[in-house]
């Protein structure tokens, strides 16, 4: 990007938040870009913070707005709303991809639309807003971003068991069984998993999580979301 400030200003307008430009740019800095530019700071610490802010805001909202749901159902809904697939959906909805600072390799392989990168960047932006504007503004942002998903009753069917739902959808379309591949990174006490699922020749999707199961579920939900609307 040759003109960062107008790009940041346009993103601020989308987010409806006035935030320090340097902090927002840090939230948009993927590790691939940082590596190619002398090891500058990445958005990973902000992502860690944003994940916690997101989880708390969604948990409180679900608890307050659904007095008839038990703990198990609330937990399932929260998991679906904060999943990598859901956050990637949010990232695409607000056009976040072109704003993310990526290395050349990630750019060439379509990193601006990768689910895991979009999801992580959404969390980093939430973390940056929390740091700069405080908890109330950050919570308001989470509700603006996640609110449309909360109000979509259809997503709480597939999201509860995305691997089974994807398997059934693939069978109906004659695509064969979904194939999963999982990679892991990080130290033993803080591992991060990335799952990629391939469904026939139709789609390849990815998702991340703190366990192999969570990553596969996130990838399955993203794949299902991509295939289901197709005729």
PDB file of C-alpha atoms in Angstrom:
ATOM      1  CA  UNK A   1       0.000   0.000   0.000  1.00  0.00           C
ATOM      2  CA  UNK A   2       1.509   3.275  -1.051  1.00  0.00           C
ATOM      3  CA  UNK A   3      -0.766   5.598   0.906  1.00  0.00           C
ATOM      4  CA  UNK A   4      -1.361   4.205   4.359  1.00  0.00           C
ATOM      5  CA  UNK A   5      -3.205   7.060   6.014  1.00  0.00           C
ATOM      6  CA  UNK A   6      -6.225   7.233   3.671  1.00  0.00           C
ATOM      7  CA  UNK A   7      -6.503   3.443   3.945  1.00  0.00           C
ATOM      8  CA  UNK A   8      -6.465   3.619   7.720  1.00  0.00           C
ATOM      9  CA  UNK A   9      -8.981   6.464   7.667  1.00  0.00           C
ATOM     10  CA  UNK A  10     -11.348   4.427   5.502  1.00  0.00           C
ATOM     11  CA  UNK A  11     -11.056   1.482   7.870  1.00  0.00           C
ATOM     12  CA  UNK A  12     -11.793   3.738  10.842  1.00  0.00           C
ATOM     13  CA  UNK A  13     -14.971   4.829   9.074  1.00  0.00           C
ATOM     14  CA  UNK A  14     -16.003   1.209   8.560  1.00  0.00           C
ATOM     15  CA  UNK A  15     -15.287   0.374  12.198  1.00  0.00           C
ATOM     16  CA  UNK A  16     -16.974   3.583  13.382  1.00  0.00           C
ATOM     17  CA  UNK A  17     -14.135   4.062  15.856  1.00  0.00           C
ATOM     18  CA  UNK A  18     -11.494   6.783  16.070  1.00  0.00           C
ATOM     19  CA  UNK A  19      -8.274   5.003  16.995  1.00  0.00           C
ATOM     20  CA  UNK A  20      -4.596   5.889  17.028  1.00  0.00           C
ATOM     21  CA  UNK A  21      -3.219   5.292  13.519  1.00  0.00           C
ATOM     22  CA  UNK A  22       0.010   3.628  14.679  1.00  0.00           C
ATOM     23  CA  UNK A  23      -1.873   1.217  16.927  1.00  0.00           C
ATOM     24  CA  UNK A  24      -4.332   0.339  14.177  1.00  0.00           C
ATOM     25  CA  UNK A  25      -1.470  -0.251  11.760  1.00  0.00           C
ATOM     26  CA  UNK A  26       0.118  -2.590  14.291  1.00  0.00           C
ATOM     27  CA  UNK A  27      -3.178  -4.498  14.519  1.00  0.00           C
ATOM     28  CA  UNK A  28      -3.022  -4.975  10.751  1.00  0.00           C
ATOM     29  CA  UNK A  29       0.581  -6.240  10.703  1.00  0.00           C
ATOM     30  CA  UNK A  30       0.773  -9.960  10.008  1.00  0.00           C
ATOM     31  CA  UNK A  31       3.914 -11.814  11.028  1.00  0.00           C
ATOM     32  CA  UNK A  32       4.825 -12.438   7.369  1.00  0.00           C
ATOM     33  CA  UNK A  33       5.071  -8.689   6.777  1.00  0.00           C
ATOM     34  CA  UNK A  34       7.012  -8.180   9.997  1.00  0.00           C
ATOM     35  CA  UNK A  35       9.527 -10.887   9.069  1.00  0.00           C
ATOM     36  CA  UNK A  36      10.194  -9.322   5.667  1.00  0.00           C
ATOM     37  CA  UNK A  37      10.667  -5.879   7.203  1.00  0.00           C
ATOM     38  CA  UNK A  38      13.356  -6.479   9.743  1.00  0.00           C
ATOM     39  CA  UNK A  39      11.388  -8.199  12.466  1.00  0.00           C
ATOM     40  CA  UNK A  40       9.137  -5.288  13.370  1.00  0.00           C
ATOM     41  CA  UNK A  41       6.353  -5.933  15.912  1.00  0.00           C
ATOM     42  CA  UNK A  42       3.398  -8.062  14.800  1.00  0.00           C
ATOM     43  CA  UNK A  43      -0.280  -8.014  15.717  1.00  0.00           C
ATOM     44  CA  UNK A  44      -0.082 -11.251  17.715  1.00  0.00           C
ATOM     45  CA  UNK A  45      -0.111  -9.664  21.189  1.00  0.00           C
ATOM     46  CA  UNK A  46      -3.114  -7.540  20.230  1.00  0.00           C
ATOM     47  CA  UNK A  47      -4.762 -10.668  18.825  1.00  0.00           C
ATOM     48  CA  UNK A  48      -4.283 -12.400  22.191  1.00  0.00           C
ATOM     49  CA  UNK A  49      -5.929  -9.482  23.987  1.00  0.00           C
ATOM     50  CA  UNK A  50      -8.724  -9.119  21.451  1.00  0.00           C
ATOM     51  CA  UNK A  51      -9.612 -12.792  21.783  1.00  0.00           C
ATOM     52  CA  UNK A  52     -10.284 -12.266  25.503  1.00  0.00           C
ATOM     53  CA  UNK A  53     -12.287  -9.064  24.945  1.00  0.00           C
ATOM     54  CA  UNK A  54     -14.334 -10.743  22.218  1.00  0.00           C
ATOM     55  CA  UNK A  55     -15.085 -13.781  24.378  1.00  0.00           C
ATOM     56  CA  UNK A  56     -16.194 -11.710  27.344  1.00  0.00           C
ATOM     57  CA  UNK A  57     -18.426  -9.410  25.299  1.00  0.00           C
ATOM     58  CA  UNK A  58     -20.120 -12.294  23.487  1.00  0.00           C
ATOM     59  CA  UNK A  59     -20.553 -14.285  26.718  1.00  0.00           C
ATOM     60  CA  UNK A  60     -22.190 -11.378  28.547  1.00  0.00           C
ATOM     61  CA  UNK A  61     -24.495 -10.627  25.624  1.00  0.00           C
ATOM     62  CA  UNK A  62     -25.608 -14.243  25.244  1.00  0.00           C
ATOM     63  CA  UNK A  63     -26.201 -14.588  28.989  1.00  0.00           C
ATOM     64  CA  UNK A  64     -28.221 -11.377  29.177  1.00  0.00           C
ATOM     65  CA  UNK A  65     -30.287 -11.876  26.030  1.00  0.00           C
ATOM     66  CA  UNK A  66     -31.094 -15.593  26.366  1.00  0.00           C
ATOM     67  CA  UNK A  67     -32.439 -16.230  29.887  1.00  0.00           C
ATOM     68  CA  UNK A  68     -34.051 -19.522  28.836  1.00  0.00           C
ATOM     69  CA  UNK A  69     -30.877 -21.174  27.511  1.00  0.00           C
ATOM     70  CA  UNK A  70     -28.871 -23.492  29.746  1.00  0.00           C
ATOM     71  CA  UNK A  71     -25.103 -23.357  30.204  1.00  0.00           C
ATOM     72  CA  UNK A  72     -24.401 -25.988  27.552  1.00  0.00           C
ATOM     73  CA  UNK A  73     -26.409 -24.223  24.870  1.00  0.00           C
ATOM     74  CA  UNK A  74     -24.850 -20.860  25.737  1.00  0.00           C
ATOM     75  CA  UNK A  75     -21.384 -22.387  25.472  1.00  0.00           C
ATOM     76  CA  UNK A  76     -22.135 -23.859  22.053  1.00  0.00           C
ATOM     77  CA  UNK A  77     -23.450 -20.555  20.753  1.00  0.00           C
ATOM     78  CA  UNK A  78     -20.455 -18.685  22.097  1.00  0.00           C
ATOM     79  CA  UNK A  79     -18.101 -21.165  20.448  1.00  0.00           C
ATOM     80  CA  UNK A  80     -19.789 -20.674  17.091  1.00  0.00           C
ATOM     81  CA  UNK A  81     -19.734 -16.872  17.347  1.00  0.00           C
ATOM     82  CA  UNK A  82     -16.054 -16.574  18.277  1.00  0.00           C
ATOM     83  CA  UNK A  83     -14.825 -19.307  15.920  1.00  0.00           C
ATOM     84  CA  UNK A  84     -12.261 -18.548  13.236  1.00  0.00           C
ATOM     85  CA  UNK A  85     -14.915 -19.113  10.586  1.00  0.00           C
ATOM     86  CA  UNK A  86     -17.279 -16.598  12.152  1.00  0.00           C
ATOM     87  CA  UNK A  87     -14.532 -14.001  12.559  1.00  0.00           C
ATOM     88  CA  UNK A  88     -13.386 -14.556   8.984  1.00  0.00           C
ATOM     89  CA  UNK A  89     -16.969 -13.935   7.916  1.00  0.00           C
ATOM     90  CA  UNK A  90     -16.896 -10.668   9.851  1.00  0.00           C
ATOM     91  CA  UNK A  91     -13.580  -9.711   8.287  1.00  0.00           C
ATOM     92  CA  UNK A  92     -14.921 -10.243   4.791  1.00  0.00           C
ATOM     93  CA  UNK A  93     -18.130  -8.371   5.575  1.00  0.00           C
ATOM     94  CA  UNK A  94     -16.193  -5.236   6.526  1.00  0.00           C
ATOM     95  CA  UNK A  95     -13.656  -5.575   3.707  1.00  0.00           C
ATOM     96  CA  UNK A  96     -10.731  -6.074   6.071  1.00  0.00           C
ATOM     97  CA  UNK A  97      -8.525  -8.145   3.757  1.00  0.00           C
ATOM     98  CA  UNK A  98      -7.043  -5.332   1.629  1.00  0.00           C
ATOM     99  CA  UNK A  99      -6.019  -3.464   4.780  1.00  0.00           C
ATOM    100  CA  UNK A 100      -3.930  -6.302   6.249  1.00  0.00           C
ATOM    101  CA  UNK A 101      -0.174  -5.868   5.882  1.00  0.00           C
ATOM    102  CA  UNK A 102       1.149  -9.142   4.481  1.00  0.00           C
ATOM    103  CA  UNK A 103       4.481 -10.436   3.261  1.00  0.00           C
ATOM    104  CA  UNK A 104       5.010 -11.102  -0.427  1.00  0.00           C
ATOM    105  CA  UNK A 105       4.477 -14.832  -0.076  1.00  0.00           C
ATOM    106  CA  UNK A 106       1.168 -14.486   1.740  1.00  0.00           C
ATOM    107  CA  UNK A 107       0.036 -11.826  -0.709  1.00  0.00           C
ATOM    108  CA  UNK A 108       0.778 -14.065  -3.690  1.00  0.00           C
ATOM    109  CA  UNK A 109      -1.124 -16.995  -2.160  1.00  0.00           C
ATOM    110  CA  UNK A 110      -4.277 -15.008  -1.406  1.00  0.00           C
ATOM    111  CA  UNK A 111      -3.555 -14.273   2.232  1.00  0.00           C
ATOM    112  CA  UNK A 112      -5.899 -11.286   2.235  1.00  0.00           C
ATOM    113  CA  UNK A 113      -8.818 -13.715   2.010  1.00  0.00           C
ATOM    114  CA  UNK A 114      -7.486 -16.548   4.191  1.00  0.00           C
ATOM    115  CA  UNK A 115      -9.893 -17.296   6.996  1.00  0.00           C
ATOM    116  CA  UNK A 116      -7.244 -17.705   9.685  1.00  0.00           C
ATOM    117  CA  UNK A 117      -5.532 -14.401   8.821  1.00  0.00           C
ATOM    118  CA  UNK A 118      -8.798 -12.480   8.697  1.00  0.00           C
ATOM    119  CA  UNK A 119      -9.973 -13.970  11.999  1.00  0.00           C
ATOM    120  CA  UNK A 120      -6.706 -13.166  13.761  1.00  0.00           C
ATOM    121  CA  UNK A 121      -6.737  -9.613  12.416  1.00  0.00           C
ATOM    122  CA  UNK A 122     -10.308  -9.004  13.593  1.00  0.00           C
ATOM    123  CA  UNK A 123      -9.204 -10.012  17.094  1.00  0.00           C
ATOM    124  CA  UNK A 124      -6.133  -7.777  16.869  1.00  0.00           C
ATOM    125  CA  UNK A 125      -8.255  -4.792  15.861  1.00  0.00           C
ATOM    126  CA  UNK A 126     -10.555  -5.402  18.834  1.00  0.00           C
ATOM    127  CA  UNK A 127      -7.504  -5.540  21.083  1.00  0.00           C
ATOM    128  CA  UNK A 128      -6.174  -2.283  19.658  1.00  0.00           C
ATOM    129  CA  UNK A 129      -9.501  -0.542  20.231  1.00  0.00           C
ATOM    130  CA  UNK A 130      -9.505  -1.770  23.832  1.00  0.00           C
ATOM    131  CA  UNK A 131      -6.007  -0.385  24.421  1.00  0.00           C
ATOM    132  CA  UNK A 132      -6.724   2.986  22.817  1.00  0.00           C
ATOM    133  CA  UNK A 133     -10.367   3.616  23.680  1.00  0.00           C
ATOM    134  CA  UNK A 134     -11.137   1.396  26.636  1.00  0.00           C
ATOM    135  CA  UNK A 135     -13.483  -1.514  27.402  1.00  0.00           C
ATOM    136  CA  UNK A 136     -16.803   0.182  26.627  1.00  0.00           C
ATOM    137  CA  UNK A 137     -15.826   1.239  23.105  1.00  0.00           C
ATOM    138  CA  UNK A 138     -14.237  -2.159  22.454  1.00  0.00           C
ATOM    139  CA  UNK A 139     -17.400  -3.948  23.598  1.00  0.00           C
ATOM    140  CA  UNK A 140     -19.531  -1.712  21.394  1.00  0.00           C
ATOM    141  CA  UNK A 141     -17.305  -2.625  18.440  1.00  0.00           C
ATOM    142  CA  UNK A 142     -17.650  -6.341  19.173  1.00  0.00           C
ATOM    143  CA  UNK A 143     -21.427  -6.022  19.235  1.00  0.00           C
ATOM    144  CA  UNK A 144     -21.476  -4.159  15.917  1.00  0.00           C
ATOM    145  CA  UNK A 145     -19.294  -6.813  14.321  1.00  0.00           C
ATOM    146  CA  UNK A 146     -20.857  -9.923  15.848  1.00  0.00           C
ATOM    147  CA  UNK A 147     -24.429  -8.663  16.202  1.00  0.00           C
ATOM    148  CA  UNK A 148     -25.512  -9.693  12.678  1.00  0.00           C
ATOM    149  CA  UNK A 149     -24.326 -13.253  13.363  1.00  0.00           C
ATOM    150  CA  UNK A 150     -26.146 -13.339  16.699  1.00  0.00           C
ATOM    151  CA  UNK A 151     -29.369 -12.321  14.984  1.00  0.00           C
ATOM    152  CA  UNK A 152     -29.092 -15.058  12.336  1.00  0.00           C
ATOM    153  CA  UNK A 153     -30.882 -18.100  13.799  1.00  0.00           C
ATOM    154  CA  UNK A 154     -29.821 -20.384  10.947  1.00  0.00           C
ATOM    155  CA  UNK A 155     -26.160 -20.358  11.978  1.00  0.00           C
ATOM    156  CA  UNK A 156     -26.832 -22.053  15.325  1.00  0.00           C
ATOM    157  CA  UNK A 157     -27.726 -25.296  13.604  1.00  0.00           C
ATOM    158  CA  UNK A 158     -24.631 -25.928  11.504  1.00  0.00           C
ATOM    159  CA  UNK A 159     -22.321 -24.223  13.975  1.00  0.00           C
ATOM    160  CA  UNK A 160     -23.065 -26.731  16.711  1.00  0.00           C
ATOM    161  CA  UNK A 161     -21.544 -29.623  14.745  1.00  0.00           C
ATOM    162  CA  UNK A 162     -19.886 -28.234  11.601  1.00  0.00           C
ATOM    163  CA  UNK A 163     -17.909 -31.387  10.767  1.00  0.00           C
ATOM    164  CA  UNK A 164     -21.034 -33.527  10.622  1.00  0.00           C
ATOM    165  CA  UNK A 165     -22.934 -30.827   8.741  1.00  0.00           C
ATOM    166  CA  UNK A 166     -20.116 -30.547   6.180  1.00  0.00           C
ATOM    167  CA  UNK A 167     -19.959 -34.335   5.803  1.00  0.00           C
ATOM    168  CA  UNK A 168     -23.709 -34.471   5.131  1.00  0.00           C
ATOM    169  CA  UNK A 169     -23.610 -31.549   2.700  1.00  0.00           C
ATOM    170  CA  UNK A 170     -20.675 -33.055   0.795  1.00  0.00           C
ATOM    171  CA  UNK A 171     -22.523 -36.387   0.542  1.00  0.00           C
ATOM    172  CA  UNK A 172     -25.656 -34.669  -0.817  1.00  0.00           C
ATOM    173  CA  UNK A 173     -23.555 -32.883  -3.442  1.00  0.00           C
ATOM    174  CA  UNK A 174     -21.651 -36.039  -4.376  1.00  0.00           C
ATOM    175  CA  UNK A 175     -18.315 -34.501  -3.398  1.00  0.00           C
ATOM    176  CA  UNK A 176     -16.923 -37.348  -1.329  1.00  0.00           C
ATOM    177  CA  UNK A 177     -15.695 -37.140   2.239  1.00  0.00           C
ATOM    178  CA  UNK A 178     -13.967 -33.953   3.438  1.00  0.00           C
ATOM    179  CA  UNK A 179     -10.215 -34.416   3.930  1.00  0.00           C
ATOM    180  CA  UNK A 180      -8.496 -32.652   6.842  1.00  0.00           C
ATOM    181  CA  UNK A 181      -4.849 -31.732   7.374  1.00  0.00           C
ATOM    182  CA  UNK A 182      -3.645 -30.097  10.596  1.00  0.00           C
ATOM    183  CA  UNK A 183      -0.444 -28.246  11.434  1.00  0.00           C
ATOM    184  CA  UNK A 184       0.606 -26.930  14.820  1.00  0.00           C
ATOM    185  CA  UNK A 185       2.918 -24.200  16.075  1.00  0.00           C
ATOM    186  CA  UNK A 186       3.999 -22.653  19.370  1.00  0.00           C
ATOM    187  CA  UNK A 187       5.361 -24.060  22.624  1.00  0.00           C
ATOM    188  CA  UNK A 188       3.765 -27.047  24.352  1.00  0.00           C
ATOM    189  CA  UNK A 189       1.909 -24.863  26.857  1.00  0.00           C
ATOM    190  CA  UNK A 190       0.444 -22.563  24.191  1.00  0.00           C
ATOM    191  CA  UNK A 191       0.039 -24.457  20.936  1.00  0.00           C
ATOM    192  CA  UNK A 192      -1.965 -23.112  18.001  1.00  0.00           C
ATOM    193  CA  UNK A 193      -3.459 -25.425  15.386  1.00  0.00           C
ATOM    194  CA  UNK A 194      -4.387 -24.652  11.784  1.00  0.00           C
ATOM    195  CA  UNK A 195      -6.659 -27.119   9.967  1.00  0.00           C
ATOM    196  CA  UNK A 196      -7.249 -27.193   6.232  1.00  0.00           C
ATOM    197  CA  UNK A 197     -10.180 -29.108   4.785  1.00  0.00           C
ATOM    198  CA  UNK A 198     -10.588 -30.061   1.138  1.00  0.00           C
ATOM    199  CA  UNK A 199     -13.990 -31.009  -0.254  1.00  0.00           C
ATOM    200  CA  UNK A 200     -13.702 -32.596  -3.682  1.00  0.00           C
ATOM    201  CA  UNK A 201     -12.486 -30.035  -6.200  1.00  0.00           C
ATOM    202  CA  UNK A 202     -14.964 -27.464  -4.939  1.00  0.00           C
ATOM    203  CA  UNK A 203     -13.394 -25.780  -1.946  1.00  0.00           C
ATOM    204  CA  UNK A 204     -10.434 -25.645   0.386  1.00  0.00           C
ATOM    205  CA  UNK A 205     -10.920 -23.817   3.663  1.00  0.00           C
ATOM    206  CA  UNK A 206      -8.893 -23.285   6.811  1.00  0.00           C
ATOM    207  CA  UNK A 207      -9.506 -22.520  10.454  1.00  0.00           C
ATOM    208  CA  UNK A 208      -7.495 -22.112  13.614  1.00  0.00           C
ATOM    209  CA  UNK A 209      -7.894 -23.012  17.254  1.00  0.00           C
ATOM    210  CA  UNK A 210      -6.197 -23.983  20.471  1.00  0.00           C
ATOM    211  CA  UNK A 211      -6.781 -27.701  19.763  1.00  0.00           C
ATOM    212  CA  UNK A 212      -6.873 -29.943  16.717  1.00  0.00           C
ATOM    213  CA  UNK A 213     -10.626 -30.436  17.182  1.00  0.00           C
ATOM    214  CA  UNK A 214     -11.330 -26.712  17.417  1.00  0.00           C
ATOM    215  CA  UNK A 215      -9.277 -25.999  14.305  1.00  0.00           C
ATOM    216  CA  UNK A 216     -11.043 -28.719  12.309  1.00  0.00           C
ATOM    217  CA  UNK A 217     -14.446 -27.445  13.399  1.00  0.00           C
ATOM    218  CA  UNK A 218     -13.534 -23.905  12.360  1.00  0.00           C
ATOM    219  CA  UNK A 219     -12.309 -25.118   8.966  1.00  0.00           C
ATOM    220  CA  UNK A 220     -15.439 -27.228   8.482  1.00  0.00           C
ATOM    221  CA  UNK A 221     -17.723 -24.290   9.256  1.00  0.00           C
ATOM    222  CA  UNK A 222     -15.906 -22.074   6.778  1.00  0.00           C
ATOM    223  CA  UNK A 223     -16.095 -24.785   4.100  1.00  0.00           C
ATOM    224  CA  UNK A 224     -19.801 -25.334   4.773  1.00  0.00           C
ATOM    225  CA  UNK A 225     -20.435 -21.588   4.526  1.00  0.00           C
ATOM    226  CA  UNK A 226     -18.689 -21.532   1.158  1.00  0.00           C
ATOM    227  CA  UNK A 227     -20.450 -24.563  -0.334  1.00  0.00           C
ATOM    228  CA  UNK A 228     -23.982 -24.253   1.022  1.00  0.00           C
ATOM    229  CA  UNK A 229     -25.074 -21.154  -0.972  1.00  0.00           C
ATOM    230  CA  UNK A 230     -23.967 -22.669  -4.287  1.00  0.00           C
ATOM    231  CA  UNK A 231     -26.604 -24.001  -6.601  1.00  0.00           C
TER     232      UNK A 231
END
